[in-house]
Amino acid sequence: MITFTDVENNEYQAQCEIEKTDAVNGEKSLSGTIYFGQDVKSNIAKGWTLSFLGEDYVVVTYTKNDKENTVAFSAVQAFFYKMSKTGFYETWNGSHPFATYLDALFAGTGYTYDNTATVAAFEKQDWGMSDRLSLFNDIIDQASVEFSVEGTVIHVVPAMGSDLSTIVRKKFNLDTAEIQTDNTSFATYGRGYGAYSNPDDTTSSRLEVEYKSPLYDYYYPKFGAIEAVPVADERYTIADNLLAAVQEKVDKSWAISLTLNLVDLQSVGYKYAMANPGDYITVIDESLNFSDKVRIIKVTSDYDIRGTRTKTEVECGSLSFAEQQKTSQSTLSNVAAGKIPVPNEWLTSQVQLATNSLLAARTELKFTDQGIIAIDKSDSNKVVILNSAGVGVSTDGGQTFKSAITADGVVADRLFGNLISGITYETTDEASGYKIRLKGGSMELLKGSKLVSGINQFNIGTDFNNLDGNALRLAQTDGNGTSVGVITIPRTSRQSNPLVQITGKVDSSLNFTGTRYITAENTLWVTAADMVSLGSFNPSNGKTTEYFRVTSSETDVWGNFNVYNGSKNAVQVTRDGLRATPAYELAENYVGDIGEGKTGEDKTVRVDIDPLVFDLINTDKPYQVFLTAYSDAHFWVSERGKDYFIVSSDTPNSSFGWELKGKRRGFEDQRLVDTKDTYNDLEKMEGLIPNGNQNVQSNS
């Protein structure tokens, strides 16, 4: 159970699925879905917080889904929220010690810091007049340090994490791995400009260096020098330091990131600590030909509604292009030279892309102990390998084979032909785990190995089955791929309590032949756990107006309530059964009140109109008072005031009863209002006038 707290510090409990993110430099955030906890789902609002794994988070967004009866939310750790909402209303210039900046930012915030990093004083220009979190991140970046949040203490350190001896290896405690590359900033050449020879003269000569990466000569014939943005910083006075900065910028210009899904061995009793952001671990994945030490920059963990961690995804920091070259190109060279066998993963891994470029190829053949390797002379990325294990086609220099035929089967992204026939066809989305299987005249939809739904053929027809605990949605999709649900079987539907949600318009003539429990012909029950509402949608303002509401205790109507060819009755229990008591009908819209009174010694009495009744009637219009004598006297209304009337009698101390009728406020001028319905309209309403208009009578 997760504890939520509202603005008044009232606590509520809810069950949620949570995704928790921890990253280098303290980032901590949650995203989740609330499934159980009606108080939270109904009342969650701005200023709510929650506690998760001993830390406080502030809810920043929430989305209520009335179809699924869930609430999706996102939250950030309290430090980041509070600091981002606290301003620093000063402007600083010049050089200050690192601790001076920290003291100013944390003053009065309720947070303290612990700094173990050695940072020289540095200069800032127009620093301030912003939120404290932005300014804190600015000086952290300036000082090239990192931080973590622990309660109300911020730990500032030279670098987070530890150099662990942990080894993460495929088929041991590594589930899946993915390498992503980004060459949008790729460069092979860079320049750096440091201090001026005369610091007071910007036209004087500057310290200048240039750097060419090991790949410079390889790409130069086609692209020339691929230049990085220059490093221009007057603080560099030593050429070697400036050159190191330029080299780092160029070598890391092609970003490589590694994403891993780790199996948490703690759950089975293995003494293994999950790595934290900032830690260095060794990753070995033979299928990707990757073996190197990498740094964890973000850890994302999923928790189910019981609080059990179900998945941990680790994102490692960017590797330099030189490191990528080292780990990706050596294997193909060794295979081509016959030094190592072809990895089995090349022939059995499923791949994302497929190419077919056999025609017009100029090919170099190499005969090795592992088979025949064909390499395109004009493009060495195009490789075909043939041996007793099968045939593989690669377009990335042999790192992966995007089409392959082995004893295990055929791997390809696209198959072209007029007919594919067989017993079973199966396709799987690796990211989500969803699978479609065509088998024996039926279609099965699975999540992993678990059956979710399916279409089955029977002698009597076709069944579309949805298993308990899963949602099934019939949606309408536009040309851009955006879908809107029309008919949904929600996850909460069960065979014992089947549910369906219809969010689209029903355009049909419906004929109801009874329900599961009511067998009478043409009987329809509309039920809900708490309330049934009817209304209309106004497309001009996008709002829905409620007109009719039924709950367990009452029925409410907004607007006029018209009864055709019938009466408005209150049904009450009598000694002779239930009897209907019709409502009193008037030609105009009146509100009434009844009471008793007694005149005094002066033979008069003032009767004040009930303030609530006064709010309902307009006494600026004439109202009527009817008197009934309860004594041997004569009575009359001697005065009608705005909020009172005076009754007089011909003898003192005389009792009477009174009835007041006044025109309803807002409806003063209505009299026998025309409904605009015609006789033809009534004839279309089956059964209203079966023998003609019996309500019309003659004065003759």
XYZ file of C-alpha atoms in Angstrom, residues 63-514:
452
model
C -4.796 11.876 -15.318
C -8.099 10.245 -14.416
C -9.338 7.495 -16.721
C -13.041 6.886 -16.219
C -12.991 3.966 -18.652
C -10.496 1.912 -16.667
C -11.348 3.591 -13.316
C -7.666 4.331 -12.788
C -5.529 7.417 -12.172
C -2.096 7.813 -13.787
C 0.289 10.173 -12.016
C 3.859 11.416 -12.006
C 5.805 12.720 -9.031
C 9.250 14.134 -8.269
C 11.323 13.825 -5.140
C 10.441 16.620 -2.697
C 13.880 18.311 -2.903
C 13.619 18.910 -6.644
C 10.051 20.192 -6.380
C 10.663 22.556 -3.455
C 13.919 23.948 -4.856
C 12.310 24.508 -8.275
C 9.496 26.453 -6.575
C 11.810 28.657 -4.470
C 13.343 31.764 -6.018
C 16.762 33.360 -5.484
C 16.255 37.104 -5.800
C 19.843 38.319 -6.035
C 22.318 38.871 -8.880
C 25.971 37.955 -8.374
C 29.039 38.821 -10.418
C 32.679 37.965 -9.982
C 34.526 35.054 -8.379
C 33.266 33.282 -5.247
C 34.165 30.075 -3.413
C 32.015 27.057 -4.228
C 30.781 26.887 -0.624
C 29.561 30.498 -0.812
C 27.274 29.635 -3.708
C 25.937 26.590 -1.823
C 25.359 28.549 1.400
C 23.330 31.155 -0.462
C 21.189 28.608 -2.291
C 20.342 26.440 0.726
C 19.708 29.277 3.179
C 16.161 29.065 4.559
C 15.141 26.060 2.427
C 15.184 23.429 5.172
C 17.922 21.537 3.317
C 21.621 21.305 4.215
C 24.581 20.073 2.224
C 27.673 17.938 2.787
C 30.492 18.791 0.362
C 33.456 16.411 0.033
C 34.655 17.755 -3.330
C 37.574 20.120 -3.690
C 36.518 22.940 -6.008
C 38.444 26.148 -6.699
C 36.608 29.465 -6.631
C 35.043 30.329 -9.956
C 33.522 33.353 -11.594
C 29.889 33.875 -12.587
C 28.310 36.673 -14.576
C 24.740 37.818 -13.796
C 24.176 34.693 -11.712
C 20.848 34.614 -9.887
C 17.255 35.850 -10.322
C 15.964 32.359 -11.005
C 14.689 29.314 -9.153
C 17.163 27.709 -6.782
C 17.159 24.311 -8.517
C 18.265 25.801 -11.848
C 21.009 27.791 -10.132
C 22.115 24.723 -8.150
C 22.380 22.628 -11.328
C 24.350 25.460 -12.932
C 27.077 25.538 -10.284
C 27.179 21.725 -10.071
C 27.911 21.689 -13.804
C 30.431 24.524 -13.464
C 32.285 22.697 -10.681
C 32.187 19.339 -12.543
C 30.905 17.554 -9.447
C 27.876 15.369 -8.735
C 25.327 15.118 -5.941
C 22.801 12.810 -4.328
C 19.799 13.500 -2.101
C 19.366 11.695 1.218
C 16.456 13.042 3.246
C 17.152 16.751 3.806
C 20.910 16.417 3.232
C 22.431 16.971 -0.216
C 25.746 15.147 -0.635
C 28.101 16.876 -3.075
C 30.910 14.551 -4.209
C 33.581 14.504 -6.932
C 31.757 11.594 -8.582
C 28.908 9.357 -7.500
C 29.079 5.606 -7.285
C 31.823 3.038 -6.924
C 34.006 0.954 -9.189
C 32.312 -2.376 -8.510
C 33.641 -5.831 -9.191
C 30.135 -6.727 -10.350
C 30.074 -8.568 -13.671
C 26.855 -8.538 -15.661
C 26.819 -11.303 -18.241
C 24.295 -12.572 -20.775
C 22.504 -15.782 -19.717
C 23.691 -15.275 -16.106
C 22.077 -12.120 -14.682
C 21.569 -10.094 -17.866
C 18.208 -10.540 -19.534
C 18.486 -8.267 -22.574
C 20.859 -5.558 -23.773
C 20.524 -2.857 -26.398
C 23.181 -0.552 -27.849
C 22.003 2.756 -29.353
C 24.168 5.085 -31.420
C 23.803 8.775 -32.236
C 26.084 10.261 -34.903
C 24.346 13.625 -35.257
C 27.351 15.306 -33.592
C 30.018 12.983 -35.025
C 33.348 14.724 -35.707
C 36.892 13.707 -36.654
C 38.575 17.086 -36.254
C 38.551 19.787 -33.604
C 40.213 23.053 -32.662
C 40.734 24.760 -29.329
C 41.381 28.416 -28.438
C 42.708 29.342 -25.015
C 44.149 32.426 -23.330
C 45.203 35.560 -25.222
C 48.890 36.449 -25.212
C 47.790 39.841 -23.888
C 44.781 39.280 -21.580
C 43.690 42.904 -22.024
C 43.777 42.797 -25.832
C 41.335 40.440 -27.578
C 43.100 41.120 -30.896
C 46.352 39.579 -29.672
C 47.325 36.009 -30.555
C 45.702 33.103 -28.660
C 46.808 29.716 -27.472
C 45.615 27.412 -30.274
C 45.581 23.612 -30.700
C 44.034 21.171 -33.185
C 43.222 17.475 -32.962
C 42.576 14.736 -35.542
C 40.933 11.529 -34.378
C 42.190 8.088 -35.485
C 39.263 8.044 -37.937
C 40.211 11.313 -39.608
C 42.061 9.735 -42.563
C 39.331 7.105 -43.071
C 36.511 9.619 -43.550
C 38.510 12.459 -45.107
C 38.367 11.251 -48.763
C 34.576 11.318 -48.719
C 33.679 14.121 -46.289
C 36.868 16.068 -45.684
C 37.453 17.191 -42.124
C 34.290 16.604 -40.079
C 34.677 19.440 -37.599
C 33.399 19.716 -34.043
C 32.310 23.001 -32.480
C 35.531 24.728 -31.310
C 36.502 24.800 -27.647
C 36.952 28.529 -26.842
C 37.855 29.200 -23.203
C 40.320 31.869 -22.039
C 40.972 29.951 -18.814
C 43.130 27.427 -20.699
C 46.749 28.588 -20.472
C 48.440 25.199 -20.977
C 48.342 23.640 -24.453
C 48.130 20.027 -23.198
C 45.058 20.787 -21.081
C 43.329 22.521 -23.981
C 44.230 19.660 -26.329
C 42.782 17.131 -23.874
C 39.480 19.042 -23.839
C 39.323 19.096 -27.636
C 40.224 15.410 -27.884
C 37.501 14.455 -25.403
C 34.920 16.443 -27.364
C 35.861 14.825 -30.692
C 36.267 11.251 -29.433
C 32.923 11.353 -27.666
C 31.067 13.019 -30.522
C 29.478 9.730 -31.566
C 27.438 8.788 -28.520
C 26.910 5.134 -27.719
C 24.509 4.243 -24.919
C 23.915 0.806 -23.472
C 20.537 -0.202 -21.986
C 20.350 -3.366 -19.884
C 17.547 -5.312 -18.205
C 18.990 -6.931 -15.090
C 17.571 -9.913 -13.292
C 17.363 -9.047 -9.593
C 19.007 -12.044 -7.961
C 18.190 -10.745 -4.472
C 14.698 -12.142 -4.874
C 16.111 -15.695 -4.969
C 18.535 -15.243 -2.084
C 21.712 -14.530 -4.047
C 24.025 -12.063 -2.272
C 24.044 -9.531 -5.063
C 23.580 -5.767 -4.626
C 21.807 -3.939 -7.418
C 24.155 -1.300 -8.809
C 23.378 2.385 -8.135
C 23.611 5.417 -10.457
C 27.253 6.374 -10.825
C 28.606 2.857 -10.262
C 30.953 1.271 -12.779
C 30.175 -2.319 -13.742
C 31.584 -4.767 -16.261
C 29.141 -5.850 -18.971
C 29.733 -8.930 -21.134
C 27.353 -9.766 -23.992
C 28.844 -12.104 -26.571
C 25.880 -11.717 -28.923
C 26.649 -7.986 -29.238
C 30.400 -8.641 -29.069
C 30.546 -6.232 -26.137
C 32.854 -6.548 -23.151
C 33.756 -3.376 -21.299
C 33.457 -1.390 -18.087
C 30.602 1.116 -18.245
C 29.062 3.663 -15.899
C 25.436 3.530 -14.801
C 23.717 6.885 -15.287
C 20.097 5.863 -14.670
C 18.232 2.989 -12.998
C 14.513 2.468 -13.663
C 12.634 -0.082 -11.558
C 9.044 -1.304 -11.893
C 6.993 -2.265 -8.809
C 3.644 -4.066 -8.817
C 0.710 -3.175 -6.552
C 2.182 -5.352 -3.791
C 5.384 -3.310 -3.813
C 7.424 -6.122 -5.368
C 10.103 -5.062 -7.831
C 9.329 -6.806 -11.115
C 11.904 -5.301 -13.496
C 15.049 -3.204 -13.346
C 16.348 -1.381 -16.402
C 19.836 0.130 -16.276
C 21.015 2.803 -18.702
C 24.750 3.208 -19.010
C 26.540 6.370 -20.068
C 27.799 7.167 -23.539
C 30.903 5.342 -24.707
C 33.353 7.124 -26.954
C 33.403 6.315 -30.653
C 36.918 4.953 -30.322
C 35.697 2.466 -27.679
C 32.812 1.463 -29.960
C 35.190 0.829 -32.828
C 37.352 -1.280 -30.548
C 34.465 -3.525 -29.538
C 32.607 -3.838 -32.847
C 35.125 -4.269 -35.647
C 37.565 -6.807 -34.262
C 35.318 -9.859 -34.521
C 34.711 -9.639 -38.270
C 38.438 -9.220 -38.917
C 39.185 -12.266 -36.822
C 36.485 -14.298 -38.595
C 37.754 -13.232 -42.004
C 41.292 -14.255 -41.032
C 40.054 -17.593 -39.753
C 41.227 -16.871 -36.201
C 37.867 -17.437 -34.495
C 34.669 -19.279 -35.437
C 31.552 -17.398 -36.503
C 29.439 -16.678 -33.379
C 26.220 -18.665 -33.327
C 24.292 -15.530 -32.357
C 25.006 -14.049 -35.797
C 22.955 -16.790 -37.363
C 20.114 -17.058 -34.842
C 19.509 -13.506 -33.532
C 16.318 -11.844 -34.699
C 17.045 -8.467 -36.308
C 15.109 -5.297 -37.114
C 16.035 -4.545 -40.710
C 16.472 -6.519 -43.934
C 18.211 -5.663 -47.191
C 18.662 -7.515 -50.426
C 21.415 -6.243 -52.705
C 22.745 -9.293 -54.561
C 22.573 -7.867 -58.062
C 25.433 -5.818 -59.506
C 27.695 -6.673 -56.546
C 31.479 -6.725 -56.955
C 32.527 -9.320 -54.417
C 35.747 -10.453 -52.793
C 35.648 -14.061 -51.570
C 37.639 -15.327 -48.610
C 37.876 -19.054 -47.906
C 38.390 -19.856 -44.233
C 37.938 -22.828 -41.927
C 34.623 -21.319 -40.918
C 33.316 -21.150 -44.479
C 33.178 -18.762 -47.430
C 32.978 -15.052 -46.599
C 31.891 -12.709 -49.439
C 32.664 -8.999 -48.983
C 31.429 -6.257 -51.350
C 34.499 -4.451 -52.731
C 32.686 -1.098 -52.934
C 31.072 -1.368 -49.517
C 32.763 -3.575 -46.923
C 29.657 -3.376 -44.721
C 27.912 -5.818 -47.068
C 28.957 -9.330 -46.087
C 27.627 -12.825 -46.811
C 28.874 -15.909 -44.991
C 28.241 -19.509 -46.095
C 29.169 -22.628 -44.164
C 27.634 -25.863 -42.926
C 25.587 -23.990 -40.326
C 23.786 -21.958 -42.960
C 23.848 -18.663 -44.830
C 23.955 -15.204 -43.274
C 23.605 -11.758 -44.909
C 24.930 -8.650 -43.132
C 24.838 -4.934 -43.985
C 26.883 -3.694 -41.024
C 30.225 -5.370 -41.606
C 29.266 -8.625 -39.937
C 28.161 -7.222 -36.571
C 24.682 -8.649 -37.136
C 23.180 -10.785 -39.886
C 19.879 -9.319 -40.925
C 18.865 -12.315 -42.980
C 19.932 -15.853 -42.195
C 19.081 -19.463 -42.990
C 20.181 -22.005 -40.395
C 19.020 -25.323 -39.038
C 17.049 -23.324 -36.444
C 14.996 -21.633 -39.161
C 14.872 -18.581 -41.422
C 15.405 -15.060 -40.027
C 14.296 -12.090 -42.126
C 12.553 -8.781 -41.684
C 10.497 -9.090 -44.867
C 9.236 -12.092 -46.821
C 7.834 -11.615 -50.329
C 5.516 -14.119 -51.986
C 1.963 -14.881 -53.016
C 1.100 -17.444 -50.336
C 2.552 -18.521 -47.002
C 0.936 -21.739 -45.792
C 1.538 -24.016 -42.859
C 0.169 -25.149 -39.517
C 1.229 -22.290 -37.244
C 2.141 -18.640 -37.825
C 3.487 -16.579 -34.930
C 4.713 -12.993 -34.565
C 6.071 -11.380 -31.389
C 6.751 -7.771 -30.405
C 9.992 -8.039 -28.460
C 9.496 -4.700 -26.661
C 6.049 -5.408 -25.187
C 6.077 -9.203 -25.256
C 2.727 -9.357 -27.065
C 2.330 -12.236 -29.481
C -0.170 -13.203 -32.204
C -0.460 -16.877 -33.133
C -2.536 -18.322 -35.978
C -3.107 -21.997 -35.399
C -5.696 -24.563 -36.466
C -8.278 -22.069 -37.731
C -8.062 -19.842 -34.626
C -6.161 -16.726 -33.607
C -4.554 -16.452 -30.157
C -3.319 -13.196 -28.606
C -0.732 -13.704 -25.851
C 1.347 -11.656 -23.425
C 4.504 -13.705 -23.204
C 3.234 -17.241 -22.655
C -0.050 -16.092 -21.078
C -3.173 -16.239 -23.264
C -4.953 -12.857 -23.305
C -7.716 -13.259 -25.898
C -8.490 -14.991 -29.156
C -10.873 -15.781 -32.002
C -12.128 -19.363 -32.227
C -14.320 -21.113 -34.785
C -17.096 -23.469 -33.686
C -19.826 -25.359 -35.490
C -22.366 -22.818 -34.264
C -20.306 -19.752 -35.207
C -17.376 -17.649 -34.055
C -16.335 -16.615 -30.522
C -14.107 -13.645 -29.721
C -12.835 -14.492 -26.236
C -11.273 -12.142 -23.684
C -9.696 -13.743 -20.605
C -10.293 -12.365 -17.100
C -7.928 -9.575 -16.083
C -7.355 -8.253 -19.606
C -8.852 -5.327 -21.510
C -10.245 -5.718 -25.009
C -10.910 -2.556 -27.021
C -12.587 -1.925 -30.365
C -11.175 1.417 -31.511
C -11.544 3.932 -34.325
C -8.216 5.079 -35.817
C -7.587 8.128 -37.966
C -5.096 8.413 -40.815
C -2.335 9.478 -38.410
C -2.571 6.330 -36.295
C -4.363 7.989 -33.361
C -7.022 5.645 -31.962
C -10.071 6.325 -29.817
C -11.873 3.519 -27.996
C -15.454 2.808 -29.101
C -16.283 -0.436 -27.261
C -14.125 -1.753 -24.401
C -14.208 -4.816 -22.181
C -12.290 -3.471 -19.130
C -9.738 -5.412 -17.090
C -12.227 -5.566 -14.206
C -14.706 -7.606 -16.280
C -15.179 -11.194 -15.137
C -17.213 -14.102 -16.464
C -19.293 -13.907 -13.277
C -19.760 -10.138 -13.699
C -19.307 -9.248 -17.388
C -18.760 -5.543 -18.130
C -18.599 -3.507 -21.314
C -17.906 0.211 -21.856
C -19.373 1.965 -24.894
C -17.782 5.365 -25.467
C -18.930 5.876 -29.044
C -22.368 6.813 -30.338
C -24.947 4.044 -30.748
C -26.585 4.498 -34.156
C -29.164 1.711 -34.301
C -32.736 0.693 -33.570
C -32.406 -1.482 -30.470
C -34.891 -4.205 -29.515
C -34.362 -5.630 -26.029
C -35.628 -9.131 -25.312
C -34.946 -9.238 -21.607
